Short mmCIF file of C-alpha atoms in Angstrom, two decimals:
data_model
loop_
_atom_site.label_atom_id
_atom_site.label_comp_id
_atom_site.label_asym_id
_atom_site.label_seq_id
_atom_site.Cartn_x
_atom_site.Cartn_y
_atom_site.Cartn_z
CA UNK A 1 -0.02 -0.04 0.02
CA UNK A 2 2.77 2.46 1.04
CA UNK A 3 4.92 1.49 -1.92
CA UNK A 4 2.11 2.20 -4.43
CA UNK A 5 1.33 5.55 -2.80
CA UNK A 6 4.96 6.51 -2.91
CA UNK A 7 5.31 5.48 -6.51
CA UNK A 8 2.39 7.41 -7.47
CA UNK A 9 3.55 10.49 -5.62
CA UNK A 10 6.95 10.19 -7.29
CA UNK A 11 5.35 9.79 -10.71
CA UNK A 12 2.97 12.81 -9.89
CA UNK A 13 5.73 14.95 -8.73
CA UNK A 14 7.94 14.08 -11.76
CA UNK A 15 5.31 14.76 -14.18
CA UNK A 16 4.38 17.89 -12.24
CA UNK A 17 7.91 18.93 -12.11
CA UNK A 18 8.13 18.60 -15.87
CA UNK A 19 4.84 20.69 -16.37
CA UNK A 20 4.92 23.07 -13.42
CA UNK A 21 7.05 26.17 -13.38
CA UNK A 22 6.79 26.73 -9.49
CA UNK A 23 7.23 24.26 -6.56
CA UNK A 24 3.74 25.29 -5.37
CA UNK A 25 2.10 23.65 -8.28
CA UNK A 26 3.34 20.13 -7.00
CA UNK A 27 0.17 17.93 -6.72
CA UNK A 28 1.01 16.00 -3.66
CA UNK A 29 2.61 17.57 -0.48
CA UNK A 30 5.64 16.20 1.17
CA UNK A 31 5.91 14.18 3.48
CA UNK A 32 3.26 11.84 2.06
CA UNK A 33 0.32 11.40 4.38
CA UNK A 34 -0.40 7.86 5.06
CA UNK A 35 -3.85 6.55 4.19
CA UNK A 36 -6.04 6.68 7.34
CA UNK A 37 -8.66 4.02 8.09
CA UNK A 38 -11.32 3.88 10.93
CA UNK A 39 -9.76 0.98 12.73
CA UNK A 40 -7.95 2.11 15.94
CA UNK A 41 -5.64 0.19 18.13
CA UNK A 42 -7.37 -2.53 20.09
CA UNK A 43 -8.12 -1.52 23.69
CA UNK A 44 -7.18 -3.95 26.45
CA UNK A 45 -10.22 -5.76 27.46
CA UNK A 46 -8.82 -6.68 30.87
CA UNK A 47 -10.26 -4.64 33.71
CA UNK A 48 -8.17 -4.60 36.72
CA UNK A 49 -10.92 -3.02 38.84
CA UNK A 50 -13.32 -5.92 38.22
CA UNK A 51 -13.16 -9.33 39.48
CA UNK A 52 -12.05 -11.94 37.01
CA UNK A 53 -14.76 -14.48 36.28
CA UNK A 54 -13.41 -17.84 37.58
CA UNK A 55 -14.94 -21.12 38.39
CA UNK A 56 -15.62 -20.84 42.03
CA UNK A 57 -17.02 -23.68 44.11
CA UNK A 58 -17.88 -21.33 47.03
CA UNK A 59 -20.07 -19.30 44.63
CA UNK A 60 -21.68 -22.45 43.37
CA UNK A 61 -22.33 -23.65 46.96
CA UNK A 62 -23.92 -20.30 47.77
CA UNK A 63 -26.15 -20.29 44.76
CA UNK A 64 -27.24 -23.93 44.84
CA UNK A 65 -27.44 -24.67 48.61
CA UNK A 66 -26.80 -21.77 50.99
CA UNK A 67 -29.10 -19.14 49.48
CA UNK A 68 -32.22 -21.34 49.95
CA UNK A 69 -31.25 -22.38 53.39
CA UNK A 70 -30.61 -18.71 54.38
CA UNK A 71 -34.02 -17.77 53.16
CA UNK A 72 -35.49 -20.36 55.43
CA UNK A 73 -33.38 -19.22 58.36
CA UNK A 74 -33.81 -15.51 57.94
CA UNK A 75 -37.59 -15.27 56.79
CA UNK A 76 -39.83 -13.41 59.03
CA UNK A 77 -42.99 -15.62 59.53
CA UNK A 78 -44.66 -13.07 61.84
CA UNK A 79 -45.58 -10.57 59.11
CA UNK A 80 -43.38 -10.62 56.08
CA UNK A 81 -45.17 -7.90 54.32
CA UNK A 82 -44.56 -5.46 57.22
CA UNK A 83 -41.10 -6.15 58.27
CA UNK A 84 -40.41 -5.46 61.84
CA UNK A 85 -37.42 -6.46 63.83
CA UNK A 86 -37.94 -9.81 65.42
CA UNK A 87 -38.09 -9.71 69.28
CA UNK A 88 -34.88 -11.54 69.84
CA UNK A 89 -32.99 -9.12 67.45
CA UNK A 90 -34.30 -6.07 69.09
CA UNK A 91 -32.49 -4.63 72.12
CA UNK A 92 -34.90 -3.44 74.86
CA UNK A 93 -32.97 -2.00 77.84
CA UNK A 94 -33.72 -3.82 81.03
CA UNK A 95 -35.72 -6.55 79.27
CA UNK A 96 -33.56 -8.92 77.22
CA UNK A 97 -30.22 -8.02 78.72
CA UNK A 98 -29.75 -11.75 79.42
CA UNK A 99 -29.51 -12.28 75.64
CA UNK A 100 -25.80 -13.02 75.34
CA UNK A 101 -25.86 -11.94 71.68
CA UNK A 102 -25.88 -8.27 72.83
CA UNK A 103 -22.67 -6.78 73.98
CA UNK A 104 -22.81 -5.20 77.48
CA UNK A 105 -21.66 -1.82 76.22
CA UNK A 106 -24.56 -1.28 73.94
CA UNK A 107 -26.60 1.74 74.57
CA UNK A 108 -30.26 2.05 73.71
CA UNK A 109 -29.32 4.68 71.01
CA UNK A 110 -27.15 2.11 69.39
CA UNK A 111 -30.18 -0.10 68.93
CA UNK A 112 -32.81 2.38 68.69
CA UNK A 113 -34.86 1.40 65.64
CA UNK A 114 -37.65 4.04 65.74
CA UNK A 115 -36.01 6.47 63.58
CA UNK A 116 -34.60 3.81 61.25
CA UNK A 117 -36.21 2.86 57.92
CA UNK A 118 -37.43 -0.73 58.12
CA UNK A 119 -35.33 -3.00 55.90
CA UNK A 120 -36.87 -4.85 52.99
CA UNK A 121 -38.44 -8.21 53.82
CA UNK A 122 -36.53 -11.31 53.18
CA UNK A 123 -37.50 -13.02 49.99
CA UNK A 124 -36.17 -15.54 47.55
CA UNK A 125 -34.34 -12.59 45.83
CA UNK A 126 -33.33 -10.91 48.99
CA UNK A 127 -31.28 -13.17 51.23
CA UNK A 128 -28.14 -12.46 53.16
CA UNK A 129 -25.17 -12.43 50.79
CA UNK A 130 -21.35 -11.93 50.94
CA UNK A 131 -20.69 -8.68 48.93
CA UNK A 132 -17.04 -8.15 49.67
CA UNK A 133 -13.98 -9.13 51.75
CA UNK A 134 -11.52 -6.37 52.79
CA UNK A 135 -8.13 -7.61 53.84
CA UNK A 136 -6.32 -4.90 55.73
CA UNK A 137 -2.93 -4.52 57.51
CA UNK A 138 -1.93 -1.79 59.92
CA UNK A 139 1.81 -1.43 60.71
CA UNK A 140 2.89 0.67 63.57
CA UNK A 141 6.47 0.79 62.28
CA UNK A 142 5.24 2.58 59.13
CA UNK A 143 5.03 5.79 61.15
CA UNK A 144 8.88 5.87 61.47
CA UNK A 145 9.79 4.01 58.21
CA UNK A 146 6.96 4.06 55.48
CA UNK A 147 8.95 1.48 53.34
CA UNK A 148 7.91 -1.33 55.63
CA UNK A 149 4.53 -0.96 53.82
CA UNK A 150 6.25 -2.44 50.67
CA UNK A 151 6.49 -5.69 52.44
CA UNK A 152 2.75 -5.63 53.45
CA UNK A 153 1.83 -4.50 49.84
CA UNK A 154 3.64 -7.60 48.29
CA UNK A 155 2.20 -9.96 50.83
CA UNK A 156 -1.39 -8.84 50.35
CA UNK A 157 -0.95 -8.72 46.52
CA UNK A 158 0.30 -12.31 46.73
CA UNK A 159 -2.54 -13.70 48.74
CA UNK A 160 -5.29 -11.96 47.21
CA UNK A 161 -4.19 -11.51 43.54
CA UNK A 162 -5.19 -7.75 43.45
CA UNK A 163 -2.93 -4.79 43.85
CA UNK A 164 -3.66 -3.15 47.18
CA UNK A 165 -4.09 0.52 48.14
CA UNK A 166 -2.20 2.39 50.84
CA UNK A 167 -4.30 3.57 53.84
CA UNK A 168 -3.32 7.01 55.25
CA UNK A 169 -3.87 8.24 58.89
CA UNK A 170 -6.70 10.66 59.50
CA UNK A 171 -5.68 11.81 62.90
CA UNK A 172 -2.81 13.47 64.79
CA UNK A 173 -1.43 11.64 67.84
CA UNK A 174 1.71 13.24 69.04
CA UNK A 175 2.47 10.49 71.52
CA UNK A 176 2.87 7.97 68.62
CA UNK A 177 4.38 10.57 66.26
CA UNK A 178 1.41 10.06 64.03
CA UNK A 179 0.31 12.83 61.84
CA UNK A 180 -2.62 13.27 59.41
CA UNK A 181 -1.93 11.89 55.84
CA UNK A 182 0.85 9.56 56.92
CA UNK A 183 0.75 6.18 55.17
CA UNK A 184 0.27 3.56 57.92
CA UNK A 185 -1.61 0.66 56.47
CA UNK A 186 -2.52 -1.34 53.38
CA UNK A 187 -5.85 -2.69 52.33
CA UNK A 188 -7.47 -4.48 49.38
CA UNK A 189 -11.15 -5.08 48.76
CA UNK A 190 -12.14 -8.18 47.05
CA UNK A 191 -15.51 -8.80 45.30
CA UNK A 192 -17.12 -11.46 43.08
CA UNK A 193 -15.08 -14.62 42.17
CA UNK A 194 -11.83 -13.10 43.62
CA UNK A 195 -13.48 -12.86 46.97
CA UNK A 196 -14.70 -16.46 46.80
CA UNK A 197 -11.24 -17.67 45.74
CA UNK A 198 -9.70 -15.97 48.81
CA UNK A 199 -12.47 -17.32 51.19
CA UNK A 200 -11.83 -20.86 49.88
CA UNK A 201 -8.09 -20.57 50.54
CA UNK A 202 -8.80 -19.16 54.03
CA UNK A 203 -11.33 -21.84 54.97
CA UNK A 204 -9.44 -24.81 53.48
CA UNK A 205 -5.82 -23.85 54.19
CA UNK A 206 -5.34 -21.23 56.76
CA UNK A 207 -8.04 -21.54 59.34
CA UNK A 208 -7.46 -25.20 60.08
CA UNK A 209 -3.88 -24.52 60.78
CA UNK A 210 -4.49 -21.89 63.33
CA UNK A 211 -3.54 -23.46 66.77
CA UNK A 212 -5.32 -21.09 69.21
CA UNK A 213 -8.26 -19.89 67.06
CA UNK A 214 -11.36 -22.00 67.28
CA UNK A 215 -14.06 -19.87 65.64
CA UNK A 216 -15.57 -16.46 65.37
CA UNK A 217 -16.98 -15.43 68.74
CA UNK A 218 -20.71 -15.57 69.08
CA UNK A 219 -20.69 -11.90 70.15
CA UNK A 220 -18.75 -10.74 66.99
CA UNK A 221 -20.24 -8.31 64.44
CA UNK A 222 -20.84 -4.70 64.14
CA UNK A 223 -24.61 -5.00 64.34
CA UNK A 224 -25.30 -4.21 60.71
CA UNK A 225 -24.00 -7.42 59.17
CA UNK A 226 -20.19 -7.04 58.96
CA UNK A 227 -17.79 -9.23 60.89
CA UNK A 228 -14.08 -8.73 61.27
CA UNK A 229 -11.60 -11.55 62.16
CA UNK A 230 -8.05 -10.61 63.10
CA UNK A 231 -4.95 -12.84 62.31
CA UNK A 232 -1.47 -12.86 63.93
CA UNK A 233 1.60 -12.62 61.58
CA UNK A 234 2.19 -16.39 61.73
CA UNK A 235 -1.14 -16.88 59.85
CA UNK A 236 0.34 -15.16 56.79
CA UNK A 237 2.78 -18.04 56.31
CA UNK A 238 -0.09 -20.50 55.85
CA UNK A 239 -1.13 -19.09 52.62
CA UNK A 240 0.39 -21.16 49.77
CA UNK A 241 1.68 -18.10 47.97
CA UNK A 242 3.70 -16.98 50.92
CA UNK A 243 4.74 -20.57 52.08
CA UNK A 244 6.29 -21.23 48.70
CA UNK A 245 8.34 -18.11 48.72
CA UNK A 246 8.83 -17.52 52.44
CA UNK A 247 12.46 -16.28 52.14
CA UNK A 248 11.46 -13.30 49.99
CA UNK A 249 9.76 -11.49 52.72
CA UNK A 250 11.73 -9.77 55.64
CA UNK A 251 8.84 -10.29 58.02
CA UNK A 252 5.23 -11.57 58.19
CA UNK A 253 2.39 -9.05 58.73
CA UNK A 254 -0.75 -9.64 60.74
CA UNK A 255 -3.96 -8.77 59.02
CA UNK A 256 -7.64 -8.35 59.54
CA UNK A 257 -10.38 -9.85 57.26
CA UNK A 258 -13.60 -7.96 57.13
CA UNK A 259 -16.61 -9.81 55.72
CA UNK A 260 -19.09 -7.36 54.40
CA UNK A 261 -22.47 -8.81 53.94
CA UNK A 262 -26.17 -7.72 53.25
CA UNK A 263 -27.24 -9.40 56.48
CA UNK A 264 -29.36 -7.10 58.63
CA UNK A 265 -27.85 -8.16 61.99
CA UNK A 266 -25.10 -10.15 63.70
CA UNK A 267 -27.13 -13.26 63.81
CA UNK A 268 -27.77 -13.45 60.05
CA UNK A 269 -24.02 -12.51 59.32
CA UNK A 270 -22.82 -15.40 61.64
CA UNK A 271 -25.24 -17.73 60.00
CA UNK A 272 -24.04 -16.90 56.61
CA UNK A 273 -20.32 -17.34 57.42
CA UNK A 274 -21.17 -20.58 59.21
CA UNK A 275 -22.60 -21.75 55.91
CA UNK A 276 -19.19 -21.15 54.24
CA UNK A 277 -17.67 -23.52 56.86
CA UNK A 278 -16.27 -20.85 59.06
CA UNK A 279 -16.75 -22.07 62.68
CA UNK A 280 -18.59 -19.96 65.30
CA UNK A 281 -17.69 -20.35 68.86
CA UNK A 282 -20.00 -19.60 71.80
CA UNK A 283 -19.70 -20.40 75.40
CA UNK A 284 -21.31 -23.82 75.03
CA UNK A 285 -19.11 -25.02 72.24
CA UNK A 286 -16.05 -23.68 74.13
CA UNK A 287 -16.94 -25.58 77.14
CA UNK A 288 -17.46 -28.68 75.16
CA UNK A 289 -14.18 -28.29 73.51
CA UNK A 290 -12.32 -27.76 76.82
CA UNK A 291 -14.03 -30.77 78.18
CA UNK A 292 -13.03 -32.86 75.21
CA UNK A 293 -9.41 -31.53 75.58
CA UNK A 294 -9.69 -32.45 79.28
CA UNK A 295 -8.24 -29.43 80.81
CA UNK A 296 -8.43 -30.61 84.41
CA UNK A 297 -6.74 -29.46 87.53
CA UNK A 298 -6.41 -32.92 88.99
CA UNK A 299 -2.98 -33.97 90.15
CA UNK A 300 -1.56 -37.16 89.00
CA UNK A 301 -0.12 -39.17 92.00
CA UNK A 302 2.52 -40.78 89.84
CA UNK A 303 3.77 -37.66 88.33
CA UNK A 304 7.61 -37.19 88.16
CA UNK A 305 9.34 -34.83 90.67
CA UNK A 306 10.35 -32.12 88.07
CA UNK A 307 6.53 -31.74 87.19
CA UNK A 308 5.81 -31.18 90.91
CA UNK A 309 8.46 -28.60 91.32
CA UNK A 310 7.36 -26.89 88.10
CA UNK A 311 3.75 -26.63 89.29
CA UNK A 312 4.80 -25.43 92.62
CA UNK A 313 7.13 -22.62 91.02
CA UNK A 314 4.26 -21.62 88.65
CA UNK A 315 1.86 -21.35 91.59
CA UNK A 316 4.33 -19.15 93.44
CA UNK A 317 4.71 -16.85 90.42
CA UNK A 318 0.97 -16.62 89.81
CA UNK A 319 0.56 -15.57 93.49
CA UNK A 320 3.27 -12.88 93.15
CA UNK A 321 1.69 -11.67 89.88
CA UNK A 322 -1.58 -11.25 91.62
CA UNK A 323 -0.05 -9.15 94.36
CA UNK B 1 -56.56 -26.35 55.32
CA UNK B 2 -58.21 -28.13 58.25
CA UNK B 3 -59.76 -26.07 61.20
CA UNK B 4 -57.55 -25.65 64.19
CA UNK B 5 -59.92 -27.37 66.54
CA UNK B 6 -60.16 -30.83 65.00
CA UNK B 7 -56.81 -31.01 63.15
CA UNK B 8 -54.03 -33.38 64.00
CA UNK B 9 -50.43 -32.28 63.42
CA UNK B 10 -48.06 -34.37 61.27
CA UNK B 11 -44.52 -33.58 59.80
CA UNK B 12 -42.92 -34.44 56.60
CA UNK B 13 -39.21 -34.02 56.18
CA UNK B 14 -37.39 -33.33 53.01
CA UNK B 15 -33.95 -34.86 53.65
CA UNK B 16 -31.43 -33.60 51.16
CA UNK B 17 -27.90 -34.66 50.17
CA UNK B 18 -26.44 -31.43 48.78
CA UNK B 19 -24.34 -31.40 45.55
CA UNK B 20 -20.79 -32.52 46.31
CA UNK B 21 -19.07 -31.36 42.99
CA UNK B 22 -19.25 -28.24 40.90
CA UNK B 23 -21.85 -28.30 38.07
CA UNK B 24 -20.84 -29.48 34.65
CA UNK B 25 -19.82 -26.44 32.49
CA UNK B 26 -21.22 -26.00 28.94
CA UNK B 27 -18.85 -25.59 26.10
CA UNK B 28 -19.53 -21.85 26.12
CA UNK B 29 -18.86 -21.50 29.91
CA UNK B 30 -15.63 -23.27 29.60
CA UNK B 31 -14.51 -21.04 26.67
CA UNK B 32 -15.66 -18.04 28.75
CA UNK B 33 -13.66 -18.98 31.77
CA UNK B 34 -10.49 -19.99 29.54
CA UNK B 35 -10.75 -16.56 27.85
CA UNK B 36 -10.79 -14.63 31.01
CA UNK B 37 -8.04 -16.79 32.51
CA UNK B 38 -5.80 -16.18 29.48
CA UNK B 39 -6.72 -12.36 29.64
CA UNK B 40 -5.73 -12.15 33.32
CA UNK B 41 -2.48 -14.19 32.78
CA UNK B 42 -1.43 -11.83 29.99
CA UNK B 43 -1.75 -8.82 32.43
CA UNK B 44 -0.10 -10.46 35.39
CA UNK B 45 2.83 -9.01 37.15
CA UNK B 46 5.91 -11.10 36.18
CA UNK B 47 8.44 -12.26 38.73
CA UNK B 48 11.98 -11.89 37.88
CA UNK B 49 13.69 -14.99 39.65
CA UNK B 50 17.19 -13.45 39.40
CA UNK B 51 16.08 -10.56 41.49
CA UNK B 52 15.08 -12.81 44.32
CA UNK B 53 17.65 -15.60 44.29
CA UNK B 54 21.34 -15.20 44.43
CA UNK B 55 23.45 -16.50 41.44
CA UNK B 56 24.34 -20.09 42.02
CA UNK B 57 21.72 -20.64 44.73
CA UNK B 58 19.49 -23.78 44.36
CA UNK B 59 16.29 -21.93 44.70
CA UNK B 60 12.85 -23.62 45.02
CA UNK B 61 12.85 -25.74 41.95
CA UNK B 62 10.66 -28.52 43.29
CA UNK B 63 7.71 -29.16 40.93
CA UNK B 64 4.22 -28.50 42.41
CA UNK B 65 2.36 -31.81 42.53
CA UNK B 66 -1.17 -31.13 41.29
CA UNK B 67 -3.74 -33.20 42.75
CA UNK B 68 -5.67 -35.40 40.28
CA UNK B 69 -9.37 -34.98 40.73
CA UNK B 70 -11.52 -38.08 41.04
CA UNK B 71 -14.01 -39.16 38.33
CA UNK B 72 -17.29 -37.06 38.17
CA UNK B 73 -19.39 -40.21 37.62
CA UNK B 74 -19.19 -43.01 40.13
CA UNK B 75 -19.81 -46.68 40.21
CA UNK B 76 -23.34 -45.94 41.54
CA UNK B 77 -23.96 -43.75 38.57
CA UNK B 78 -23.17 -46.65 36.07
CA UNK B 79 -25.10 -49.13 38.17
CA UNK B 80 -27.87 -46.60 38.71
CA UNK B 81 -28.16 -47.60 42.42
CA UNK B 82 -31.01 -45.42 43.72
CA UNK B 83 -30.19 -46.40 47.40
CA UNK B 84 -26.58 -44.95 47.16
CA UNK B 85 -25.63 -41.51 48.37
CA UNK B 86 -22.62 -41.40 45.83
CA UNK B 87 -24.76 -41.06 42.82
CA UNK B 88 -25.28 -37.93 40.89
CA UNK B 89 -22.66 -35.96 42.69
CA UNK B 90 -23.61 -32.67 41.03
CA UNK B 91 -27.24 -32.70 41.97
CA UNK B 92 -29.35 -32.62 45.04
CA UNK B 93 -30.62 -36.07 46.15
CA UNK B 94 -33.87 -36.29 48.14
CA UNK B 95 -34.99 -39.15 50.38
CA UNK B 96 -38.27 -40.88 49.54
CA UNK B 97 -39.65 -43.80 51.38
CA UNK B 98 -42.21 -46.48 50.62
CA UNK B 99 -44.73 -46.72 53.45
CA UNK B 100 -48.02 -48.78 52.89
CA UNK B 101 -47.22 -49.35 49.25
CA UNK B 102 -47.04 -45.58 48.51
CA UNK B 103 -43.87 -43.51 48.00
CA UNK B 104 -43.59 -40.22 49.84
CA UNK B 105 -41.47 -38.04 52.00
CA UNK B 106 -40.74 -39.25 55.50
CA UNK B 107 -43.78 -38.54 57.58
CA UNK B 108 -44.48 -38.77 61.21
CA UNK B 109 -47.01 -37.85 63.90
CA UNK B 110 -46.31 -34.99 66.41
CA UNK B 111 -46.61 -35.76 70.11
CA UNK B 112 -48.50 -33.54 72.55
CA UNK B 113 -46.46 -30.27 73.18
CA UNK B 114 -43.50 -31.41 70.98
CA UNK B 115 -41.93 -28.71 68.78
CA UNK B 116 -42.47 -29.37 65.11
CA UNK B 117 -38.86 -29.56 64.15
CA UNK B 118 -37.97 -32.00 66.77
CA UNK B 119 -40.89 -34.29 65.84
CA UNK B 120 -39.64 -34.06 62.23
CA UNK B 121 -36.16 -35.16 63.19
CA UNK B 122 -37.38 -37.85 65.49
CA UNK B 123 -39.68 -39.35 62.85
CA UNK B 124 -36.77 -39.58 60.37
CA UNK B 125 -34.47 -41.27 62.81
CA UNK B 126 -37.23 -43.77 64.00
CA UNK B 127 -38.22 -44.67 60.41
CA UNK B 128 -34.78 -44.66 58.72
CA UNK B 129 -32.57 -45.78 61.49
CA UNK B 130 -30.25 -44.01 63.98
CA UNK B 131 -27.19 -44.17 61.62
CA UNK B 132 -28.10 -40.69 60.15
CA UNK B 133 -26.23 -37.39 60.98
CA UNK B 134 -28.94 -34.83 60.23
CA UNK B 135 -28.94 -31.08 60.34
CA UNK B 136 -32.39 -29.48 60.52
CA UNK B 137 -32.62 -26.13 58.60
CA UNK B 138 -33.95 -23.89 61.32
CA UNK B 139 -36.93 -24.58 63.51
CA UNK B 140 -39.68 -23.23 61.07
CA UNK B 141 -41.22 -25.52 58.49
CA UNK B 142 -40.84 -24.75 54.87
CA UNK B 143 -44.18 -25.61 53.62
CA UNK B 144 -47.79 -26.82 54.46
CA UNK B 145 -48.91 -29.82 52.50
CA UNK B 146 -51.99 -29.44 50.33
CA UNK B 147 -52.48 -33.09 49.98
CA UNK B 148 -53.25 -33.74 53.53
CA UNK B 149 -56.60 -35.12 54.68
CA UNK B 150 -59.27 -32.85 56.13
CA UNK B 151 -58.51 -33.67 59.71
CA UNK B 152 -54.69 -33.26 59.58
CA UNK B 153 -52.16 -30.58 58.89
CA UNK B 154 -48.78 -31.84 57.47
CA UNK B 155 -45.87 -29.44 57.80
CA UNK B 156 -42.82 -29.93 55.68
CA UNK B 157 -39.33 -29.48 57.25
CA UNK B 158 -36.03 -29.38 55.39
CA UNK B 159 -32.97 -31.30 56.70
CA UNK B 160 -29.45 -32.04 55.31
CA UNK B 161 -27.83 -35.41 55.65
CA UNK B 162 -24.23 -34.93 56.65
CA UNK B 163 -23.28 -38.55 57.23
CA UNK B 164 -24.58 -42.01 57.44
CA UNK B 165 -27.17 -43.96 55.33
CA UNK B 166 -30.93 -44.86 55.69
CA UNK B 167 -31.75 -48.32 57.14
CA UNK B 168 -35.65 -48.47 56.88
CA UNK B 169 -37.44 -49.79 59.94
CA UNK B 170 -40.93 -49.64 61.39
CA UNK B 171 -43.35 -49.92 58.49
CA UNK B 172 -41.00 -48.48 55.87
CA UNK B 173 -40.61 -51.22 53.16
CA UNK B 174 -38.15 -49.25 50.83
CA UNK B 175 -36.31 -46.06 50.33
CA UNK B 176 -34.49 -44.26 47.59
CA UNK B 177 -32.27 -41.12 47.17
CA UNK B 178 -33.56 -39.40 43.91
CA UNK B 179 -33.02 -36.27 42.01
CA UNK B 180 -35.78 -33.66 41.22
CA UNK B 181 -36.28 -35.05 37.73
CA UNK B 182 -36.55 -38.73 38.99
CA UNK B 183 -39.05 -37.66 41.76
CA UNK B 184 -42.00 -37.78 39.33
CA UNK B 185 -41.40 -41.34 38.71
CA UNK B 186 -41.66 -42.29 42.42
CA UNK B 187 -44.40 -39.95 43.85
CA UNK B 188 -47.96 -39.88 42.45
CA UNK B 189 -48.97 -36.77 40.70
CA UNK B 190 -50.63 -35.09 43.65
CA UNK B 191 -47.70 -35.77 46.01
CA UNK B 192 -45.23 -34.49 43.35
CA UNK B 193 -47.03 -31.19 42.65
CA UNK B 194 -47.18 -30.62 46.29
CA UNK B 195 -43.43 -30.95 46.74
CA UNK B 196 -41.97 -29.95 43.33
CA UNK B 197 -41.45 -26.14 44.24
CA UNK B 198 -39.41 -27.16 47.35
CA UNK B 199 -36.75 -29.00 45.22
#
C-alpha cells in the first residue's frame, strides 16, 4: 500500500515537475500522508478494577445450597409484608439483657430502631449475601519508616491477587508521632469470584492450621451485618503463595479480614459465614471443646518430681503476679 | 386447610444430600472462563527470579504436584443404584420412602407439646434408622402440604444429611435417594405437585 502511494507520488511529482514552473504547483505535499482508516488500536479488554470470572465452588455452593437455606433461616414468619425487627434481634433496655448476643456496652441509642427505615423483607431474591471481603494490615512501624509498607503490599497482593492501596492516617497523635496523611496501612477489597477464591483458601488452608483460634466469637459483628476477624503474623505464612516463597519477605504481617454482607444483624451474618464452613464459637461450644481436651486441675499421684516442682514454682509466680 | 380445633399435626421431612461437586460447565462456559483466565494471565505482574535468588543458589525448583481430581461419575452412577448417596454428585438427592405401598417424604406424627422441628427429626431417625447425621434447617417449617386429609395438617421441614445412610425400619418397606427429575417417577402426581417447588 505504502509503496504504491510513494510510487504514485513520485510519478506525480516528476510529471508535475516537468509541467509546473513553480514548486507550489506540485500535486502531492511532502511528506506523504499515510492513508487513514477507521480501525483504531485495540483497547485492552482486561479490567483490573473488576473481579475476573473464574470457576468458584464457594459461589456454586452459595447459589445452589446456601441461598435457599438462608431464606428459610432469615424469613420473618410473623408478618413478612410489614417487616419489623424480631423480638430476639431487638435490644430493649432492661428486658432482654440476658441475651448474650448483645454486648454489654450497647446503649439504647445504638439499637434504637424508631428513626430507622425498616429494611426490605427477606424473599427468594433478598437473602443475606457476602458482598465483599476487605483484607487490611496496619503497621505501627510505618510511622517511622514508610517503606515497611512495601512488604505488606507484596504480601497482600500475593495472597489476594489484586494490587492493594495504601491507607493513610486521618488523625494526629503526638504520643505515637502520628500525623494526618501519613501512610500507615495497606488494604485491598475483593469482590465476586476473587472474593470467593480468597475465602476458599482461608477456609481450607489457613483456618485449620491456626492453633489457638477455634472460631468467630458468638458476640462478633458490628450490628449491621459485617464481621471482622484478626490474624496474627504467623497466619500469613499458611497461605500457599507465601509459604512457597517464604524467604523473599523480611517479616510476616498480621492482618484483618472484614466480611461485608447484606445481613441485617449479627445473627444473620454469623449464619451466613457458618454456611461457608467458618466455625462460630459460643460459650457452650467452648466448654464442650475444653471438656473434650480435658483441661483438668487434677494432680496425677505418679507424676515425676520435676513436674511437681514446676507446678509449685508456677503457683508461686502466679501468686506474686496477683499481688 | 383443616380447622384448628379438629386438626391433627403431622410432619414431613425433605432430607437432602447437597451437591458434592461443581456443576458440569457447558462448552460456552468453559470457553468463557478460559478466555478470562488467559486475559488475566497476559496482564499479570511477572516475577524476575534473578532478583530474588542469588546466582548459583539452588532456589525452590521442586515441581508442584497437582492433585488429580476423582471421576465425576461414580460406580453408583453406572449401576444406577438409587439407594446410594454417591450417585449424581452434582445434583441434590432427596430421600423418599415407601410406606404402605406408597412413595412419599418421610412422615411422622407430632406428640403432645412437642416442637415441630423435633418431631420431624425424631420421625426420620425412627423410620430410617439411627445411623443418620442430620442437620435441620432452622426450626420453622418450609411448607404446608396441600394433599393432607381434612382432619390433619402436614408441615414440611428441610434437613441435610451430613453422614450415614438410611436403614428402613418400622413400617417402611423401601427407600431411595432421587433427584428432582426422578422424583416424578416415584411420587404420584398429587404428591409430586405438592413438593416440586421445594426441590
